[in-house]
Coordinates of C-alpha atoms in Angstrom, one line a residue:
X1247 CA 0.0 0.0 0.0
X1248 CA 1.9 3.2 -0.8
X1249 CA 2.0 6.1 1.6
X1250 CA -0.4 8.6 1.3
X1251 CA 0.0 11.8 1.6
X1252 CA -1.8 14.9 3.5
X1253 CA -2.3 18.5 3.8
X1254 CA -1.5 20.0 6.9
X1255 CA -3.9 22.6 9.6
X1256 CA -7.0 22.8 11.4
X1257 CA -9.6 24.6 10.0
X1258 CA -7.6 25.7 7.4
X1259 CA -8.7 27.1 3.8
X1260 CA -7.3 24.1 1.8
X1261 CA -7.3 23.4 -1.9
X1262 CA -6.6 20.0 -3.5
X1263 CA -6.8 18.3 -7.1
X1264 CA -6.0 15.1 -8.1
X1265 CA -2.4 14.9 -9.7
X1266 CA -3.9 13.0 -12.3
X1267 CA -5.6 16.4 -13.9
X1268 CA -3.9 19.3 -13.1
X1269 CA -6.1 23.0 -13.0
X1270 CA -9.0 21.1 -12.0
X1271 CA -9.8 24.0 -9.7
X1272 CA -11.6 26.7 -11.2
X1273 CA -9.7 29.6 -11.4
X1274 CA -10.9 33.0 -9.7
X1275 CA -14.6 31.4 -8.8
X1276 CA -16.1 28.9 -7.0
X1277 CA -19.2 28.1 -9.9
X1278 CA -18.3 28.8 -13.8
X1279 CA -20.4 28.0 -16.5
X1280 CA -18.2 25.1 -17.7
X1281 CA -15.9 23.5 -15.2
X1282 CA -12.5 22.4 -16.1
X1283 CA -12.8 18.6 -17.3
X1284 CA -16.6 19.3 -17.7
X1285 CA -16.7 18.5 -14.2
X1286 CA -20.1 19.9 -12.1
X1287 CA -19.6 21.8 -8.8
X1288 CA -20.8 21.0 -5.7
X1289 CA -20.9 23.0 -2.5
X1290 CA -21.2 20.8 0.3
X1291 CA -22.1 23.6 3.6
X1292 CA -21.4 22.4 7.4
X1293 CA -23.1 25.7 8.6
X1294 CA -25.5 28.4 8.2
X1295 CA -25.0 30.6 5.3
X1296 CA -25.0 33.3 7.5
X1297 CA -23.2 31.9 10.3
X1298 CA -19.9 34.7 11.4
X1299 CA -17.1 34.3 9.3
X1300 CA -14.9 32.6 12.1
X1301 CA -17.5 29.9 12.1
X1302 CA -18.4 29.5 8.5
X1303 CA -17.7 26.1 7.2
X1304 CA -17.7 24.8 3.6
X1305 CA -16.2 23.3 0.3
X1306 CA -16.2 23.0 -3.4
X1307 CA -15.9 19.6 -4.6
X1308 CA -15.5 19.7 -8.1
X1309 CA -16.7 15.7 -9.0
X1310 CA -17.7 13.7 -12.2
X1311 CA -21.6 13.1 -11.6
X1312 CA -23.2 15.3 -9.0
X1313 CA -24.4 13.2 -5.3
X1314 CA -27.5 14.1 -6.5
X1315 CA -28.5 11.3 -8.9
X1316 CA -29.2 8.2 -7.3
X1317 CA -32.1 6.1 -6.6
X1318 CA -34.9 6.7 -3.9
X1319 CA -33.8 6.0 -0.4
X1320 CA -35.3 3.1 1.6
X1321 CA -35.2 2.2 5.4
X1322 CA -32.7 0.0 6.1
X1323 CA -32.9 -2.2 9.3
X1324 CA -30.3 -2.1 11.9
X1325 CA -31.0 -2.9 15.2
X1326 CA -28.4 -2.0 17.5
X1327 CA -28.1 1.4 16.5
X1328 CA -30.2 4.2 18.2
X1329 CA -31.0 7.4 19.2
X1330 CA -34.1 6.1 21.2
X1331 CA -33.1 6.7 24.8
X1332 CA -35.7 5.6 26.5
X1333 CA -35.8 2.1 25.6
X1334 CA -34.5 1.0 29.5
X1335 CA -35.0 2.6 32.6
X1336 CA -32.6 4.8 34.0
X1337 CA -29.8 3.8 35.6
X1338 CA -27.5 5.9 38.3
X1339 CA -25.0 3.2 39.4
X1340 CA -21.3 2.9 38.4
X1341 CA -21.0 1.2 35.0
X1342 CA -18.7 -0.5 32.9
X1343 CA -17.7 -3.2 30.2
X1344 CA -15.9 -5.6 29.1
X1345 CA -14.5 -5.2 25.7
X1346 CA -16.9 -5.4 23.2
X1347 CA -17.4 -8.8 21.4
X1348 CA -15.9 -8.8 17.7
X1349 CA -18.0 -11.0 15.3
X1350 CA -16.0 -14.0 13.6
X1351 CA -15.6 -13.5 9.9
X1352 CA -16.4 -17.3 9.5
X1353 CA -20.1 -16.6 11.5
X1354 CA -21.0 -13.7 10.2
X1355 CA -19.7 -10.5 7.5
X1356 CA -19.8 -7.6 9.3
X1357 CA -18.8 -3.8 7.8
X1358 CA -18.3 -1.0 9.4
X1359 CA -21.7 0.3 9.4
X1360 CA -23.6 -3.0 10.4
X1361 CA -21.0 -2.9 13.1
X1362 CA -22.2 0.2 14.8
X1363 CA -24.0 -0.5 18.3
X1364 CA -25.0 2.4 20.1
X1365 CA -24.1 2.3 23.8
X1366 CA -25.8 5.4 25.3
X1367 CA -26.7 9.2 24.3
X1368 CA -28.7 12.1 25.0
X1369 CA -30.5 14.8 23.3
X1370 CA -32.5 14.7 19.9
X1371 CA -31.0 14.4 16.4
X1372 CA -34.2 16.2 14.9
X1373 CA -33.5 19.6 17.4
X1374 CA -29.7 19.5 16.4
X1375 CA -28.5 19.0 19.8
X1376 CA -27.3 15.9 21.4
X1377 CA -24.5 13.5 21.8
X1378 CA -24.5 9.6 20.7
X1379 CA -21.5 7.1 22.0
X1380 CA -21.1 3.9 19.7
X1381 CA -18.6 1.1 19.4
X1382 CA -17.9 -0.9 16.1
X1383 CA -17.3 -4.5 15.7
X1384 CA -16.2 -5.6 12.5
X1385 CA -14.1 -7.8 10.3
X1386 CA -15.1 -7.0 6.6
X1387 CA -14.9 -4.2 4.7
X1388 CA -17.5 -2.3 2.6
X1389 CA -17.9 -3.0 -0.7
X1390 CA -19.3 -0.8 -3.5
X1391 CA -21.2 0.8 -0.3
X1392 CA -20.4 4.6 0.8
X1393 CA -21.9 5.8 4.5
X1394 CA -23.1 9.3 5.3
X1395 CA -24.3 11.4 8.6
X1396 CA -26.6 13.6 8.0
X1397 CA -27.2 14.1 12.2
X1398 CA -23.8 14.8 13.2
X1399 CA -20.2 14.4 13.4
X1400 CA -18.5 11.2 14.2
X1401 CA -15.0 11.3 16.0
X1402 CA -14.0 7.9 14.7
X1403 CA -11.4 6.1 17.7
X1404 CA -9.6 2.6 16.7
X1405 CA -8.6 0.3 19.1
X1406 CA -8.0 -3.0 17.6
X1407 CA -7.1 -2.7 13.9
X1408 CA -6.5 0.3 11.5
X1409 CA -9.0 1.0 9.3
X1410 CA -8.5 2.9 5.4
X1411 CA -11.3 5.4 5.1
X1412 CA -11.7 6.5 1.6
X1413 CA -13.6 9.8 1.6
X1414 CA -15.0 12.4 -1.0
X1415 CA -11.8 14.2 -0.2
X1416 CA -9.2 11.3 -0.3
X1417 CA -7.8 9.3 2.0
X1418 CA -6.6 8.7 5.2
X1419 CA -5.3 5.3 7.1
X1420 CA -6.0 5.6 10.9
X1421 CA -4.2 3.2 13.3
X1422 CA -4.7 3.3 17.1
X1423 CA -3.8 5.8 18.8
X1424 CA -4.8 7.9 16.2
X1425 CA -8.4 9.8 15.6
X1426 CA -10.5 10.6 12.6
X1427 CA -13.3 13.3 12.4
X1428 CA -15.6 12.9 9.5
X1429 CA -18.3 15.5 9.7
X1430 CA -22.1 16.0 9.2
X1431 CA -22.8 15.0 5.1
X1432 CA -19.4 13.7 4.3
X1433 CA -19.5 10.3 2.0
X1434 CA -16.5 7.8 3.4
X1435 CA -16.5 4.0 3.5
X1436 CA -14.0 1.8 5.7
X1437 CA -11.4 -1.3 4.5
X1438 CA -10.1 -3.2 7.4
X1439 CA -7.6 -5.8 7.7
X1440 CA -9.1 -8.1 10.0
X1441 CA -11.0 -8.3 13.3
X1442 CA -11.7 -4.4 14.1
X1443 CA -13.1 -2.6 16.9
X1444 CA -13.3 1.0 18.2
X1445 CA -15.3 3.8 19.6
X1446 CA -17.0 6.7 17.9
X1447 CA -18.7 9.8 19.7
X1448 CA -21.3 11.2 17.7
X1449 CA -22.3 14.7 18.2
X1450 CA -25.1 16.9 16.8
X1451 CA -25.5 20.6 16.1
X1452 CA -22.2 21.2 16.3
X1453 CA -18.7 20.5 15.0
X1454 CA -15.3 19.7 16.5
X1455 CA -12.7 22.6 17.3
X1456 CA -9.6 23.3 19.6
X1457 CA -10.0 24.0 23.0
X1458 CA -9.5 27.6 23.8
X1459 CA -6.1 28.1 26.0
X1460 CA -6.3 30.9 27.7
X1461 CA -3.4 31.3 30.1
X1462 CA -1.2 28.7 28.4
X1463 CA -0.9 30.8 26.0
X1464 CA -0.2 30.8 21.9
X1465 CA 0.8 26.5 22.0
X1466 CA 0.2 23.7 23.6
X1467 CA -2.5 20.5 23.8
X1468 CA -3.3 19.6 20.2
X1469 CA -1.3 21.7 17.9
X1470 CA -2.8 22.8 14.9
X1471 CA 0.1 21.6 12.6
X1472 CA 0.0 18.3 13.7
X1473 CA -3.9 17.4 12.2
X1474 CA -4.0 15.9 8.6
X1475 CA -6.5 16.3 5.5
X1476 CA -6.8 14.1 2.8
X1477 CA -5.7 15.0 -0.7
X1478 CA -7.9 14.9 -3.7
X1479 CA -8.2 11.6 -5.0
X1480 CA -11.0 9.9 -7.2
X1481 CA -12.4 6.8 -9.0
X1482 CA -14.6 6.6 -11.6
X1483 CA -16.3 3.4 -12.7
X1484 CA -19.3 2.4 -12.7
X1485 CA -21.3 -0.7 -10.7
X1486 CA -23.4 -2.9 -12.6
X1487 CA -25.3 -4.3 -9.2
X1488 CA -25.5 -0.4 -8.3
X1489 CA -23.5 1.3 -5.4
X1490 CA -25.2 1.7 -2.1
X1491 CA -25.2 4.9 -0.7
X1492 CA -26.1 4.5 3.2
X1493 CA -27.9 7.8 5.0
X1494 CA -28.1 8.1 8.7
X1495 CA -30.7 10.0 9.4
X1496 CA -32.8 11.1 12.4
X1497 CA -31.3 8.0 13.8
X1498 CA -32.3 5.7 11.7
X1499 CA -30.5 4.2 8.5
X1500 CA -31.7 4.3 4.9
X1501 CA -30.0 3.2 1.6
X1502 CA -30.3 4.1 -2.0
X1503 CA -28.9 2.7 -5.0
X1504 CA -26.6 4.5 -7.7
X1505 CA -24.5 2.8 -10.9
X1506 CA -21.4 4.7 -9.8
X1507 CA -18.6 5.4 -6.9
X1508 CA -19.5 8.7 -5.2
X1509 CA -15.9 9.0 -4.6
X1510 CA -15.4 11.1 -8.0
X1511 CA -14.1 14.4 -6.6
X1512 CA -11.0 15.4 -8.9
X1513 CA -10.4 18.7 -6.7
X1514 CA -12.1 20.7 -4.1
X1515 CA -11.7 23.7 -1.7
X1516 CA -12.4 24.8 1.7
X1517 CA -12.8 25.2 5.1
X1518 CA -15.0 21.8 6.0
X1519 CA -13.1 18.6 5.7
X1520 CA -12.4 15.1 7.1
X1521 CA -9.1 14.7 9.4
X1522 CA -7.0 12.8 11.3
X1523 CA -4.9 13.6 14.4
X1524 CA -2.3 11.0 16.1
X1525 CA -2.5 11.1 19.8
X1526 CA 1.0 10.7 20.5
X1527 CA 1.5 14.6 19.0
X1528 CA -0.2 15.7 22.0
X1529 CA 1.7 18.0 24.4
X1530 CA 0.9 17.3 27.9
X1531 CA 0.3 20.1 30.6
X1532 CA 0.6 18.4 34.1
X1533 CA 1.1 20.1 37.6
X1534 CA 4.6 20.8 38.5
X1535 CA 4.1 21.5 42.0
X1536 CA 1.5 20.3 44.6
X1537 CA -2.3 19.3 44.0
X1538 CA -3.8 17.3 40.6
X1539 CA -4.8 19.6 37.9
X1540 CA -8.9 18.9 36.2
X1541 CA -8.3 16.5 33.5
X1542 CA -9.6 19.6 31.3
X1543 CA -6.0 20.4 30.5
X1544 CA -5.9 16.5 28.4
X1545 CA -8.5 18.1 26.3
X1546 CA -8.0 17.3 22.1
X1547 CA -10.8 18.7 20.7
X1548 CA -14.7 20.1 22.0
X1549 CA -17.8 20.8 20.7
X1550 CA -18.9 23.7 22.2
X1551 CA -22.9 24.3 23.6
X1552 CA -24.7 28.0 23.3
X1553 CA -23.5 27.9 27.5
X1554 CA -19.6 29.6 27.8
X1555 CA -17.8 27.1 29.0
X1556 CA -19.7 24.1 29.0
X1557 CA -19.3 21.6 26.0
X1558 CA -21.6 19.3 24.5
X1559 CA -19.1 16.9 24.5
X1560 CA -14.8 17.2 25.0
X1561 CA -12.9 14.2 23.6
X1562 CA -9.8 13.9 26.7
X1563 CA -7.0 11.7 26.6
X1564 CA -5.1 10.7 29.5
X1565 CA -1.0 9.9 27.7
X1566 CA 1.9 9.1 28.8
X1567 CA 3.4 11.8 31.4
X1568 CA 5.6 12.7 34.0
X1569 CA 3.9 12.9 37.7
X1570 CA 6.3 14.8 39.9
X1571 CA 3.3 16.7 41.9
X1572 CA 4.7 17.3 45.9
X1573 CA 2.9 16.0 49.1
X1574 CA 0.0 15.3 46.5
X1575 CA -2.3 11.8 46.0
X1576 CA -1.2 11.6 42.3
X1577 CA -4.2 9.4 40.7
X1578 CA -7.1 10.6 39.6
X1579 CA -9.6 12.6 42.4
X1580 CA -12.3 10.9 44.3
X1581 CA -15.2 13.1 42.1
X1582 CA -18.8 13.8 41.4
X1583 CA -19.5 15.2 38.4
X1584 CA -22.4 18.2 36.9
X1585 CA -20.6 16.4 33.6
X1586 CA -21.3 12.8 32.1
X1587 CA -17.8 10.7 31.7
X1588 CA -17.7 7.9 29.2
X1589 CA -13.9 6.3 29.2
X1590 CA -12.3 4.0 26.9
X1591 CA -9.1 2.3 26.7
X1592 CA -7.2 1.8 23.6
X1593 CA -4.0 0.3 25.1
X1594 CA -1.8 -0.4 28.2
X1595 CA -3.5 0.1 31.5
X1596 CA -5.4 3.3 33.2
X1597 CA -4.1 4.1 36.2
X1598 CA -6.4 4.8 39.1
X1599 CA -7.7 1.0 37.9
X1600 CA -5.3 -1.4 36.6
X1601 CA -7.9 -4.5 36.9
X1602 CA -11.0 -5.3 35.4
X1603 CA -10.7 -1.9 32.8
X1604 CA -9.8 -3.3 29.8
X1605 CA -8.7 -1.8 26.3
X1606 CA -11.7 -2.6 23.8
X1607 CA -13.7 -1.9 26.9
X1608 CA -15.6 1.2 28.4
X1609 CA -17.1 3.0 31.6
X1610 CA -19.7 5.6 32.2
X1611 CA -20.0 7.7 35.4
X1612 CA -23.2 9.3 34.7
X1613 CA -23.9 13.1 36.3
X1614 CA -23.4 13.3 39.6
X1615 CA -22.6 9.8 40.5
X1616 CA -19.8 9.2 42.8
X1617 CA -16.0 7.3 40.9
X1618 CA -13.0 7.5 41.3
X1619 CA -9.6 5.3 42.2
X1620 CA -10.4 1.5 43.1
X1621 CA -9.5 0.5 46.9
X1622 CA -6.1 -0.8 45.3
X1623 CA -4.8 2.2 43.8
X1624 CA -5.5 4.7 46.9
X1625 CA -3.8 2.5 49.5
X1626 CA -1.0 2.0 47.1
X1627 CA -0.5 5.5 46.2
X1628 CA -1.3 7.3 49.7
X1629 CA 1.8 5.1 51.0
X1630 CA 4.3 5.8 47.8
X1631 CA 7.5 7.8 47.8
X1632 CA 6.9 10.6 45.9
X1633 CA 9.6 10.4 43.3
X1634 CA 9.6 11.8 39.7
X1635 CA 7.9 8.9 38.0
X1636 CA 6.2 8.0 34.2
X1637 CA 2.9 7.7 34.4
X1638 CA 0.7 6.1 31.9
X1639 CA 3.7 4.2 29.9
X1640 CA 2.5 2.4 27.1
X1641 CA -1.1 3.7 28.0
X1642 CA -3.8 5.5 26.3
X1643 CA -6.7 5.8 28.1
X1644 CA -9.4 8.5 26.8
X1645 CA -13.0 10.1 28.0
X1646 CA -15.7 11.3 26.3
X1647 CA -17.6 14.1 28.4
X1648 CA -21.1 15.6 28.1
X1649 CA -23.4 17.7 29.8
X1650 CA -25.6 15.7 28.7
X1651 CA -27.3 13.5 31.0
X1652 CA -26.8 10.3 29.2
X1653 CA -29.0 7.1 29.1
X1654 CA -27.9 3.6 28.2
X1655 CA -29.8 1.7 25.0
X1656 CA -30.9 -1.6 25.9
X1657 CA -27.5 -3.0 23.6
X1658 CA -25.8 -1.5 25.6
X1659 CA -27.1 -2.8 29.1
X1660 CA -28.6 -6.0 27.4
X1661 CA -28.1 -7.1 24.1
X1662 CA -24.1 -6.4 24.3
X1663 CA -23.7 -9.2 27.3
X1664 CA -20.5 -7.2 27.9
X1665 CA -21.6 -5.3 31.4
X1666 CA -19.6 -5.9 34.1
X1667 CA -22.4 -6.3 37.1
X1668 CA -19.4 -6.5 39.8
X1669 CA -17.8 -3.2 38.7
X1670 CA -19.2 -1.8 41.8
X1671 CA -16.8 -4.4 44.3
X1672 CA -13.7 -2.4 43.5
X1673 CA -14.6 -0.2 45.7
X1674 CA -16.0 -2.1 48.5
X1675 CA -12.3 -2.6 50.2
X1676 CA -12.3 1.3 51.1
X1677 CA -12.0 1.4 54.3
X1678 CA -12.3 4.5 57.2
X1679 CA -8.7 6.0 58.1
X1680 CA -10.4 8.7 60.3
X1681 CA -8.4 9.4 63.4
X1682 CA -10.4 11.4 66.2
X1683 CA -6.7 11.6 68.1
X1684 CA -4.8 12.9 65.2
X1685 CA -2.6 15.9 65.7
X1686 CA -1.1 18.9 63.2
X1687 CA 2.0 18.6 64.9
X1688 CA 4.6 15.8 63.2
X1689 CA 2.8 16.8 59.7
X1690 CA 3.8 20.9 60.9
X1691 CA 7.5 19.3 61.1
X1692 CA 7.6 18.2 57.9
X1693 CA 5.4 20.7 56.3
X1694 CA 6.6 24.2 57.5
X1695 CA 4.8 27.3 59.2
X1696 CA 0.8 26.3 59.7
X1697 CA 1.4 22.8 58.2
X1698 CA 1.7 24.1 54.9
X1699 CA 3.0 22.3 52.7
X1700 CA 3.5 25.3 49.9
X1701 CA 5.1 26.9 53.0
X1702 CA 8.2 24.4 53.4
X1703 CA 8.5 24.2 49.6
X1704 CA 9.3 27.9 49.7
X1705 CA 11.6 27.3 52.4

């Protein structure tokens, strides 16, 4: 497979054609009468025409037939994948799973699309404002069949297998520990190379961006540089048996048929692309003193709600890192959350529980319900010399947060089989440390002036 090559930017205004016909790209105008190559042009818009500048996203795709002729859409039947959240009742209580079964190629074909299974969401694709969690199971790859959103965006997380995602815009190979982001409309379809699972957060009424930095300053997190586009690339035959073209739409999945490969864009332009980001380009803040920072300084990318501050949904990692904080418990906080947290594990081990959370696997701490380190890691860690030490080698752990008050589909409580029902023992160890005798004084020793501990690092 030769190596493909990308543009570079977030957000950027880009322009690609296919090397194969050079000046593709209309020169000095988006629609001319006649397109170079008799091509037709296409505007595909990811927001309001009127939307402010900064936020204005679209592209010209300059293609061979326009997406518009194909055959009437149909409903197409998949069960496991939802936005009906009220199927079970609600459920407050710790959860997690066991990684999610992959289907045997010699049982049962399954693509990328078949292989969605929604675990849990919130919110209403019809209003434009929600958020939808999925795994995929898979182990075949599509075939003459294309996939498009129309609800949302789907960040797009492997964990077992890299997956080649040919797009309207080219392509892109994404391996774990890398993401994908294919937004609202976009056509792509996904080869894989064997058994293949991952994670996908869906959200809708909004797209993807950087987190703003504020006091770190111009750099940091996720640098723009380091997120790819795809380069122009397309096909043009046709399909006898037809092409299907696969629509989700207000949660529910239709296809049509068409004699030809949607993937016949020779150039395009703009703002409002697919991309891909590898993990491992992410530049860690951490706390160099005392005290364990929010995990909102792991954050890759948000989606932003109409509230300041407050996203629909934040896509956090947790990498590899130094921990050198002073006189601090270094794991994760005990916590109760105003947020929803859905983690998953693509490799290695997370550390506040190195049992029982397994990569392929996932948890979700709904709002306001107590988590934190099992009964393991606290007594280990309250007792260990606090030396400069990696944390998370060989580890990529990852949350998805929402404000949303998420419920769980009946897959993903039922049908999956996959729920762990004991989660809730790895807590039960915790014990009472309270001492009614204890005294200030041997921790004022160590600690300096009013027991301090900021107090004897200054001295």
């Amino acid at each position: 497979m030769a190596e493909l090559k990308y543009l570079t930017g977030f957000g950027n205004e880009f322009s690609s054609e296919d090397p194969r016909c050079p000046g593709a790209l209309p020169e000095g105008q988006n629609n001319p009468q006649v397109c170079p190559y008799n091509l037709y042009a296409e505007q595909l818009s990811g927001s309001a025409f009127t939307c402010p500048r900064s936020a204005n996203k679209r592209s010209w795709l300059y293609r061979i037939i326009p997406s518009v002729r194909h055959k009437p859409f149909t409903v197409m039947h998949h069960g496991s994948l939802t936005d009906n959240w009220n199927e079970v009742e609600p459920d407050p209580n710790q959860l997690r799973w066991l990684p999610f079964t992959i289907p045997k190629v010699a049982e049962k074909k399954v693509d990328f699309v078949m292989g969605l299974n929604t675990v849990c969401g919130a919110g209403d694709s019809r209003a434009r404002n929600g958020i939808a969690i999925h795994v995929y199971t898979c182990n075949t790859s599509m075939i003459d069949r294309s996939f498009y959103n129309s609800d949302g965006d789907f960040l797009i997380v492997p964990q077992q297998g890299k997956i080649f995602v040919t797009t309207e815009f080219g392509k892109m190979i994404v391996e774990p520990n890398e993401i994908c982001v294919i937004q609202q409309g976009m056509h792509f379809s996904v080869e894989v190379f064997g058994e293949t699972r991952g994670y996908v957060l869906e959200v809708y009424g909004a797209h993807f961006e950087l987190p703003d930095l504020g006091p770190i300053g111009a750099n940091g997190l996720a640098n723009p540089r380091d997120f790819l586009v795809p380069v122009a690339w397309y096909e043009d035959y046709t399909v006898a048996g037809g092409y299907t073209i696969i629509s989700k739409y207000q949660g529910k999945l239709f296809s049509a048929l068409q004699d030809h490969s949607p993937f016949n864009v020779v150039a395009w332009h703009g703002n409002y692309t697919p991309y891909k980001y590898n993990l491992e380009n992410f530049m860690v803040i951490n706390c160099v003193a005392f005290d364990h920072a929010d995990p909102s300084i792991f954050t890759v990318l948000t989606a932003k709600s109409v509230r300041p501050g407050v996203a629909i949904a934040d896509f956090v990692i947790f990498p590899p890192r130094w921990g050198i904080a002073d006189h601090t418990f270094r794991p994760p906080y005990y916590h109760r959350n105003c947020m929803s947290e859905f983690m998953g594990l693509i490799k290695g081990h997370y550390e506040a529980k190195e049992g029982g959370f397994l990569p392929g696997g996932g948890s979700l701490h709904s709002i306001m319900t107590p988590h934190g380190p099992d009964a393991d890691c606290f007594e280990k860690n309250s007792k260990a010399a606090l030396k400069p030490e990696r944390v998370a080698e060989g580890t990529m752990a990852f949350m998805f947060e929402s404000s949303f008050s998420m419920a769980v589909t009946r897959w993903g409580m039922d049908t999956c089989r996959r729920l762990d029902k004991d989660y809730y023992r790895c807590w039960e160890p915790l014990r009472s440390h309270f001492d009614p005798h204890w005294t200030p004084s041997s921790q004022k020793a160590k600690a300096g002036p009013g027991g301090c501990p900021r107090a004897a690092a200054r001295e």
